[in-house]
Tab-separated table of C-alpha atoms in Angstrom:
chain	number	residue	atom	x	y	z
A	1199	UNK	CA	0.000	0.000	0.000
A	1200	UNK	CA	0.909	3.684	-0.366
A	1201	UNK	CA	0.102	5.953	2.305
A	1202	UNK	CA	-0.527	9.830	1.170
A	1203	UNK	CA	-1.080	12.445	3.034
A	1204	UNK	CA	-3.874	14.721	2.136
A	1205	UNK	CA	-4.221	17.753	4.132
A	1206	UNK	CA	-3.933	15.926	7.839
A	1207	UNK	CA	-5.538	13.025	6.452
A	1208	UNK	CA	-3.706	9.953	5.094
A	1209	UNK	CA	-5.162	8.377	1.686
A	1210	UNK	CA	-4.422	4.637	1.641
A	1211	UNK	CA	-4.242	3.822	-2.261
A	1212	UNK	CA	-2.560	0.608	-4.091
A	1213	UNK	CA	-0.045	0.679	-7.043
A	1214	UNK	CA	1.538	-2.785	-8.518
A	1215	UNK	CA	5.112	-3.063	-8.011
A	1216	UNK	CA	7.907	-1.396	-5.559
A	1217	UNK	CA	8.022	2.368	-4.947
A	1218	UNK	CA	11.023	3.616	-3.015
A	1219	UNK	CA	10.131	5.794	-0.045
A	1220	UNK	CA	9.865	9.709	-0.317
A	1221	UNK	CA	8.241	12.128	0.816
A	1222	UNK	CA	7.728	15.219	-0.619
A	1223	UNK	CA	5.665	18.257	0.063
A	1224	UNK	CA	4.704	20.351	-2.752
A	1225	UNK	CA	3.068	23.872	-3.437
A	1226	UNK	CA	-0.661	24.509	-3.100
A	1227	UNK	CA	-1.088	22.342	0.341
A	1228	UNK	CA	-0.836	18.754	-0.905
A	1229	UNK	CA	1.819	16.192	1.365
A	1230	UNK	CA	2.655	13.178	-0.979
A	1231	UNK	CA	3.762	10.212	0.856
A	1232	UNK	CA	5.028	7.086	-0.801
A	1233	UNK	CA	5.985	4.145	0.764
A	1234	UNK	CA	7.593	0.445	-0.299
A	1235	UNK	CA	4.845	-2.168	-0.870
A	1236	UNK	CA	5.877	-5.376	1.221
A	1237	UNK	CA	6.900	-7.063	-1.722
A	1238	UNK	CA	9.192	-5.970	-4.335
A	1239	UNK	CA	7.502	-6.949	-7.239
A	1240	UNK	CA	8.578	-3.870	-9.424
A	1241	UNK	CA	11.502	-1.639	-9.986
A	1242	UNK	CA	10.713	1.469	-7.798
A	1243	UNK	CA	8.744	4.259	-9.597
A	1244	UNK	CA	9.770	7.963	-8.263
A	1245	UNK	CA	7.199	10.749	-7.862
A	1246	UNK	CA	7.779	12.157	-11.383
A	1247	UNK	CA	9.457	15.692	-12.020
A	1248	UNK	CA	7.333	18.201	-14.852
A	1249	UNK	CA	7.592	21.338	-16.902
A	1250	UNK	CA	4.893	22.433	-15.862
A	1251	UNK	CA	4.141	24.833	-13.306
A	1252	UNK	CA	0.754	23.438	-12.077
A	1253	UNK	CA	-0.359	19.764	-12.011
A	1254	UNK	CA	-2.748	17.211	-10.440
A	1255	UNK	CA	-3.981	13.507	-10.573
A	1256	UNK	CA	-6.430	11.915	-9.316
A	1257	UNK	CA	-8.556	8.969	-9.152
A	1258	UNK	CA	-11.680	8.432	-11.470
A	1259	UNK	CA	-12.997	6.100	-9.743
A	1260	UNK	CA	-12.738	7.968	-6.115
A	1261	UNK	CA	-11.718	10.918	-6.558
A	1262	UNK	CA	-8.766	10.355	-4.365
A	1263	UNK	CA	-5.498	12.718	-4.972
A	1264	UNK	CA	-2.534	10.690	-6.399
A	1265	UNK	CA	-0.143	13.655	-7.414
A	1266	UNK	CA	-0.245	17.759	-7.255
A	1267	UNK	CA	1.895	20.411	-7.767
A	1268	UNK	CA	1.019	24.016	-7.045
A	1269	UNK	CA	-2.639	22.490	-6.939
A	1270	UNK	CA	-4.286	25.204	-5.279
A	1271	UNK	CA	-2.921	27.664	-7.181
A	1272	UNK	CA	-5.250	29.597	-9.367
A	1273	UNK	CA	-4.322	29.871	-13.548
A	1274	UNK	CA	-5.623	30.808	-16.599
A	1275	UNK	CA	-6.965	27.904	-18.530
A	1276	UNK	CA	-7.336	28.832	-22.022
A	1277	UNK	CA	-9.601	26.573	-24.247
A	1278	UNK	CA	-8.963	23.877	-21.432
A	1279	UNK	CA	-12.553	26.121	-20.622
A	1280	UNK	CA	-14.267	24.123	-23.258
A	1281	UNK	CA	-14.454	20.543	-21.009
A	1282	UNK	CA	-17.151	22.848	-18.999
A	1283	UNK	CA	-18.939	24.487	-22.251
A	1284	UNK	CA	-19.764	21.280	-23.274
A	1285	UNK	CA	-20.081	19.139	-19.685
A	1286	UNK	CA	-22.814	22.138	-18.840
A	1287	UNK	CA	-24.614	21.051	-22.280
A	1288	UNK	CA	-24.725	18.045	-21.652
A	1289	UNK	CA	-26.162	18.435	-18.222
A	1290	UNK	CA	-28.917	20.368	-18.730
A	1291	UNK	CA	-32.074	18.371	-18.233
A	1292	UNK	CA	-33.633	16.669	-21.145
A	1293	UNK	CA	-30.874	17.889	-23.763
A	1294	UNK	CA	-31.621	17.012	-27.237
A	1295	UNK	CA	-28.346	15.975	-28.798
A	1296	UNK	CA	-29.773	15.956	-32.153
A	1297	UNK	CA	-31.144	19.176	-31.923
A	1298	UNK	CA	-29.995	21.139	-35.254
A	1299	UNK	CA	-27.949	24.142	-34.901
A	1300	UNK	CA	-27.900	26.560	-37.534
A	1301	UNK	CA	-24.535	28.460	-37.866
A	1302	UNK	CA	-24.507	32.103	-37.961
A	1303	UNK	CA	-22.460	34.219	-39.435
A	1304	UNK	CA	-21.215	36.493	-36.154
A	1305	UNK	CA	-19.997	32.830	-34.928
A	1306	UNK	CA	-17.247	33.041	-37.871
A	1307	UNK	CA	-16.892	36.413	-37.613
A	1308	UNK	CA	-15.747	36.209	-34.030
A	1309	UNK	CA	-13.111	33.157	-34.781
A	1310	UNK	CA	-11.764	35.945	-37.712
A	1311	UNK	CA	-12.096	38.744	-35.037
A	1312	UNK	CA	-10.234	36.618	-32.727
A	1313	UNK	CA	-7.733	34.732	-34.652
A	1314	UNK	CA	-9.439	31.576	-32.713
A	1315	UNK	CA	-8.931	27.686	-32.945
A	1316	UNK	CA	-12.005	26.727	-34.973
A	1317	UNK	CA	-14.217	24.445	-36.534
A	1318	UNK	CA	-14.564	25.971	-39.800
A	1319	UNK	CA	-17.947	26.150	-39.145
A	1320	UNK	CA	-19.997	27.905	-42.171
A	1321	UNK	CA	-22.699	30.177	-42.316
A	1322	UNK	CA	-25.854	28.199	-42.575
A	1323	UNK	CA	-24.907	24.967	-42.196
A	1324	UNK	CA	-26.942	22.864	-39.891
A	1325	UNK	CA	-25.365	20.777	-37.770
A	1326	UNK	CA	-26.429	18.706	-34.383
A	1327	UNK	CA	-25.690	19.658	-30.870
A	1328	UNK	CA	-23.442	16.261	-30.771
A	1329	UNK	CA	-22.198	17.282	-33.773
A	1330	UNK	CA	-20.954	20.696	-32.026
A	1331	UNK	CA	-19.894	19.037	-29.225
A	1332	UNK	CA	-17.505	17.202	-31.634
A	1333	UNK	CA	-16.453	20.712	-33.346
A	1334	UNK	CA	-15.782	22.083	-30.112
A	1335	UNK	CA	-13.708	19.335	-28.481
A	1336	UNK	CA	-11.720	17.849	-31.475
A	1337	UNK	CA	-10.347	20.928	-33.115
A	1338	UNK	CA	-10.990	23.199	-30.340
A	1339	UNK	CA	-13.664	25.322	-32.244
A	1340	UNK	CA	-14.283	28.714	-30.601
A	1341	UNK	CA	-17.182	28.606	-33.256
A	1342	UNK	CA	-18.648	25.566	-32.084
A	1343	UNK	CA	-18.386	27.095	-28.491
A	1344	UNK	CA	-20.612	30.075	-29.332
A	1345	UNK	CA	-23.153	28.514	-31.243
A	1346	UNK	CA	-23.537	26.007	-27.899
A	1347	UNK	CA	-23.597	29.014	-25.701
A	1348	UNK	CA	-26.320	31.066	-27.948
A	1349	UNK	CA	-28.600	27.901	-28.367
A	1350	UNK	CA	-28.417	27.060	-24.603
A	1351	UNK	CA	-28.388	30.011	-22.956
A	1352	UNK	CA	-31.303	32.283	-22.178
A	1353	UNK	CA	-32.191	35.502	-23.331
A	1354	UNK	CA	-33.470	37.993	-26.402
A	1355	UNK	CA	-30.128	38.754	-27.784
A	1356	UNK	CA	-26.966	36.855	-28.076
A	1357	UNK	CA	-25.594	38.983	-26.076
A	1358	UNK	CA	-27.499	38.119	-23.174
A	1359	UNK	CA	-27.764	34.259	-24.060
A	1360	UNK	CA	-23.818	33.554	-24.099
A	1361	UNK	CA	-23.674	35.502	-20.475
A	1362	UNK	CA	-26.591	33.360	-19.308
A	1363	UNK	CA	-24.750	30.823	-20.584
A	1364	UNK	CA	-21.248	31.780	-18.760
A	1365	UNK	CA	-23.992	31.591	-15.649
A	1366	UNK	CA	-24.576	27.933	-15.915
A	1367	UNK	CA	-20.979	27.167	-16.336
A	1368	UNK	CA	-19.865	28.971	-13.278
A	1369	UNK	CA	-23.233	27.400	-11.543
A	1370	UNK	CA	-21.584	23.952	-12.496
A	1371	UNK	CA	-18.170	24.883	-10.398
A	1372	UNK	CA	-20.207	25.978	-7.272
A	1373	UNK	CA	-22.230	23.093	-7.605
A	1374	UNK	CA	-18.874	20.982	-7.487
A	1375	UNK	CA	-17.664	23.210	-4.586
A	1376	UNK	CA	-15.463	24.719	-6.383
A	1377	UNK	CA	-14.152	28.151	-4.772
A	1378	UNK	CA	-10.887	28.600	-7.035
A	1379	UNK	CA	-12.909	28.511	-10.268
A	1380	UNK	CA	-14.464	31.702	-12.294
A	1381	UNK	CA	-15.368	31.391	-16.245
A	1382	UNK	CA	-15.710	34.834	-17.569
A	1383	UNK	CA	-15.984	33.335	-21.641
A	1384	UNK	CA	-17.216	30.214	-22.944
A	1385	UNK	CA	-14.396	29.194	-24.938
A	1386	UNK	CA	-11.060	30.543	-22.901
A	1387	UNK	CA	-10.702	33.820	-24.694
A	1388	UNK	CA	-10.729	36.037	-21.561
A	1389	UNK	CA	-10.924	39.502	-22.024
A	1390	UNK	CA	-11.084	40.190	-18.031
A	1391	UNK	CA	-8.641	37.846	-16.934
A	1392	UNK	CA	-11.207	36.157	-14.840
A	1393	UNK	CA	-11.296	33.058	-16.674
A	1394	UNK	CA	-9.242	31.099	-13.802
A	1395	UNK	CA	-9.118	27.664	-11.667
A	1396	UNK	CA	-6.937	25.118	-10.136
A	1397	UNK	CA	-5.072	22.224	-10.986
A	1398	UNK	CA	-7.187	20.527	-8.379
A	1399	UNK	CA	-10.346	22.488	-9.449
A	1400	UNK	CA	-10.047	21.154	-12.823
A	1401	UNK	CA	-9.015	18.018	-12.770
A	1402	UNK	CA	-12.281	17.749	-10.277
A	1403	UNK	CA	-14.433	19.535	-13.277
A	1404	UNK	CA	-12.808	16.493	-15.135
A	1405	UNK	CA	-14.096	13.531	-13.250
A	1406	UNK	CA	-17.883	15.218	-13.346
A	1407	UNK	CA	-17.205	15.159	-17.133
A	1408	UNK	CA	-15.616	12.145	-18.033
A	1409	UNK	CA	-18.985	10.179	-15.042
A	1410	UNK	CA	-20.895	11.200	-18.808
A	1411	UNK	CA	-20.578	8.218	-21.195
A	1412	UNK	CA	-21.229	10.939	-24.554
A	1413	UNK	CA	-18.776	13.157	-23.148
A	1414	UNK	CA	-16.531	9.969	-23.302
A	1415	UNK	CA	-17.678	9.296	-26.916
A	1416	UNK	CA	-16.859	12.945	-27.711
A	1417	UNK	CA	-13.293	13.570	-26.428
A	1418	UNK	CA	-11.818	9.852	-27.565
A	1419	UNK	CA	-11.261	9.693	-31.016
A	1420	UNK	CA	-8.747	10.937	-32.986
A	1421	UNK	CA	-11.039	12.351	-35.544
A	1422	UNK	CA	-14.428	12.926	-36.556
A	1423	UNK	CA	-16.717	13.160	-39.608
A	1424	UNK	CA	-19.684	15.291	-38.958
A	1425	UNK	CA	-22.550	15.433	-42.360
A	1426	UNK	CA	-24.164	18.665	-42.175
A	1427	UNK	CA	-27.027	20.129	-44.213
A	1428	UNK	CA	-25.910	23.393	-46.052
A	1429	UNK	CA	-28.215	26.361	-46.782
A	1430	UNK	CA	-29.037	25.014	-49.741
A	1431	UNK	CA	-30.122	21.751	-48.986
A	1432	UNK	CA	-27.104	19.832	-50.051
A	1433	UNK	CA	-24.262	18.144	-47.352
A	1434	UNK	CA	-21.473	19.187	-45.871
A	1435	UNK	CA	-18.601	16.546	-44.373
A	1436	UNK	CA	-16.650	18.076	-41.753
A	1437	UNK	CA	-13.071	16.318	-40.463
A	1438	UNK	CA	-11.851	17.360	-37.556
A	1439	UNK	CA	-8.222	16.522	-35.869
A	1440	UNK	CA	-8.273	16.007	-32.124
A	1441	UNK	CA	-5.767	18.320	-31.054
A	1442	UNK	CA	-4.959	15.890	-28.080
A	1443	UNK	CA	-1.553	14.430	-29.413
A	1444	UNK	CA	-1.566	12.653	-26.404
A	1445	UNK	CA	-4.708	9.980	-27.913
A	1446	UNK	CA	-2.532	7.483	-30.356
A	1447	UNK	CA	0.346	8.263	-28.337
A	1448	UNK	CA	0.145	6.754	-24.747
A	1449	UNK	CA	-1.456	3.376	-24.301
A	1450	UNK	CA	-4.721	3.655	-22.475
A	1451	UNK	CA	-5.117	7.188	-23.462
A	1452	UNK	CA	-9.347	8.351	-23.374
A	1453	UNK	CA	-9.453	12.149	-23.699
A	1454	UNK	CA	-9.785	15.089	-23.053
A	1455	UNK	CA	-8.646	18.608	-23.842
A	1456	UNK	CA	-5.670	21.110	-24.901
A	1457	UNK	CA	-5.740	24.276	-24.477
A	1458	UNK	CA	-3.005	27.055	-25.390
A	1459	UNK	CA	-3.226	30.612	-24.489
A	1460	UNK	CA	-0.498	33.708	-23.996
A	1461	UNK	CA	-1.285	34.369	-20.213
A	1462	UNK	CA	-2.322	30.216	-19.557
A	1463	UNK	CA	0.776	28.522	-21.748
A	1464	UNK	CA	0.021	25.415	-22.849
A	1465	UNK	CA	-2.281	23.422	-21.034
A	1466	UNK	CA	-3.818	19.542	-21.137
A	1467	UNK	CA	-6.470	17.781	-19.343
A	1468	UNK	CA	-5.895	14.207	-19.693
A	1469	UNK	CA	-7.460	10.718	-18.670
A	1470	UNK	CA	-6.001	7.138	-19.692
A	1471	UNK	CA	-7.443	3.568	-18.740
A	1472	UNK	CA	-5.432	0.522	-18.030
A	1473	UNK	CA	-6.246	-2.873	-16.485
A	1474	UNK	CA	-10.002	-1.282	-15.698
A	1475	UNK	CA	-7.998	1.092	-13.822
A	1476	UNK	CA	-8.511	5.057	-14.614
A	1477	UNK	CA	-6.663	8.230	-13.781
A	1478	UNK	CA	-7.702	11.502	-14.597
A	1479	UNK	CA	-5.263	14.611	-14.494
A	1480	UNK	CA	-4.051	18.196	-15.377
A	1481	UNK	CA	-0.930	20.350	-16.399
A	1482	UNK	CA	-1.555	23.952	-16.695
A	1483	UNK	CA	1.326	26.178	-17.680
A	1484	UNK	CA	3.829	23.997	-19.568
A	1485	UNK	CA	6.942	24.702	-21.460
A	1486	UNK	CA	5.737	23.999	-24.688
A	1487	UNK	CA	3.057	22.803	-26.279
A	1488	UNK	CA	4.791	19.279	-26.619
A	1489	UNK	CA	6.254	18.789	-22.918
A	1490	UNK	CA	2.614	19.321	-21.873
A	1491	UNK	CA	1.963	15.318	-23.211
A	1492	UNK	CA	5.241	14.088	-21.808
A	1493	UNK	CA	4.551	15.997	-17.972
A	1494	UNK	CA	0.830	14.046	-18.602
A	1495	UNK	CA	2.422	10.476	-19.363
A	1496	UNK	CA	4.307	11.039	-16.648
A	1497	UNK	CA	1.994	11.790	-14.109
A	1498	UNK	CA	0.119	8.787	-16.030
A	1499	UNK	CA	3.119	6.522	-15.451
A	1500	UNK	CA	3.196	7.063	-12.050
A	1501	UNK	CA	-0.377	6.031	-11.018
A	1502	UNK	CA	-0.166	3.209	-13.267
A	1503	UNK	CA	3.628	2.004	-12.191
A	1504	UNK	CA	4.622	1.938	-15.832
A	1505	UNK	CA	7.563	3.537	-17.913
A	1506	UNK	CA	5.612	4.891	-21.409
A	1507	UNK	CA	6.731	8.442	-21.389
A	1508	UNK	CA	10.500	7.311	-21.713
A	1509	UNK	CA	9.947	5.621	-25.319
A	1510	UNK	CA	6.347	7.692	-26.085
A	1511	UNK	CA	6.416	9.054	-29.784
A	1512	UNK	CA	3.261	11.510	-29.888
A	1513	UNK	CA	1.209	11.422	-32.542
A	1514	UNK	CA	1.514	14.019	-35.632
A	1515	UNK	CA	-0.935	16.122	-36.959
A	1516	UNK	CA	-1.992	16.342	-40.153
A	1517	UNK	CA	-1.451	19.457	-42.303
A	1518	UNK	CA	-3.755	22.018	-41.941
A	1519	UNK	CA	-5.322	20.634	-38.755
A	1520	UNK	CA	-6.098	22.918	-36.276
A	1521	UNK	CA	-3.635	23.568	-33.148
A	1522	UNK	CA	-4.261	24.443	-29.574
């Protein structure tokens, strides 16, 4: 067994194989204890060292803190934002997921205004809220995020539906107990600077997301085909690149979301299963866009007692797929 300290409180949690003893305390309040199992059946695995300046894993299936750095310490998030646009979609009682959405043109217009990740979404096209979903999660689509936030939020004037909207997002943190957590934007783009959590807070935000079996679906796949009906009648086939290089890179890898911003750095929420087991996790504030998958293998490596991120190749993107 491993004994961690959370707070005053020790966690008891199980790992397979031999991990020397340590003990070190890290910024943001969390204690992390590890002691030997009583038989060596593994080379030791040390608490891992990343780039980044923020980080936390946890425990899908309890919720129980394996890893943090600087966990309590609040950060800009960029489009990492987007895991609550579309968690607070799909939450809303009685959601129709094949509910068309017809693109406007002010959603493209703020992606230009912007110079935002997008879908590509085009003016008239209708396309289903799981279809969105996709567009938003996949290539990070700013886009995709408004035209969620317009159709689900209330009000006479977009205006006042994306704010409603912004509502029932920060509603979803307080509902989580989340006190280190403030949207100010739907998509990341913050134009207040109040667009802010936690390692801790997020990864939290994470496990509520990835409990949803669509959001699952959604934030798995490499890419996605989505057939839309143009203004004229005819049909559209979107492709979309996940721009999670971690998915096709690290065995066990499930999801979820980049997100790259000037005052937030490069960012990843991650998950991966293995051997039924499941570990959900953050990095905000990485060195580069890159080192932000090899912090999360890691992290990954060290709740699962394996070595991946040493030989991990990540997976390329193709040309012209959208970055974040």
């Amino acid at each position: 067994m491993h004994t961690r300290l959370f707070g005053a409180f020790p966690l008891k949690t199980s790992h397979k194989g031999l991990r020397r003893a340590a003990t070190v305390a890290l910024a943001g309040g969390l204690l992390l204890t590890a002691s030997p199992l009583a038989a060596p059946a593994q080379a030791a695995t040390p608490i891992p060292s990343i780039t980044a300046k923020g980080g936390f894993l946890l425990d899908q299936a309890d919720g129980k803190p394996v890893y943090g750095k600087a966990n309590s310490t609040r950060r800009q998030m960029a489009s990492t934002t987007k895991l609550v646009t579309a968690i607070t979609v799909l939450t809303i009682p009685g959601v129709d997921l094949n509910k068309k959405v017809t693109v406007k043109a002010e959603y493209r217009n703020y992606v230009a205004r912007e110079g935002a990740s997008t879908a590509d979404l085009r003016t008239g096209d209708k396309l289903t809220v799981r279809q969105l979903l996709s567009g938003l999660m996949l290539p990070s689509g700013c886009d995709a995020a408004y035209a969620l936030a317009d159709t689900f939020g209330t009000g006479t004037t977009t205006s006042a539906r994306t704010k409603s909207f912004i509502g029932k997002m920060n509603a979803k943190a307080k509902q989580l107990g989340l006190v280190n957590t403030k949207f100010d934007s739907f998509d990341g783009i913050s134009t207040t600077g109040n667009n802010y959590t936690t390692p801790w807070d997020l990864a939290k935000l994470a496990r509520h997301a990835m409990s949803s079996s669509v959001f699952r679906e959604v934030v798995k796949p490499t890419s996605y085909k989505a057939a839309a009906t143009t203004s004229t009648g005819g049909t559209r086939t979107y492709t979309w690149y996940n721009t999670n290089k971690l998915l096709g890179s690290y065995s066990g890898a499930i999801g979820v979301k980049t997100g790259t911003g000037t005052a937030a750095g490069p960012c990843l929420v991650f998950a991966a299963t293995r051997n039924g087991k499941t570990y959900t996790g953050v990095v905000l504030a990485s060195t580069t866009g890159d080192n932000r998958f090899t912090d999360a293998a890691k992290l990954l490596d060290f709740g699962f007692a394996s070595t991946t991120a040493r030989t991990m190749e990540l997976r390329s993107l193709p040309a012209g797929a959208q970055r974040d």
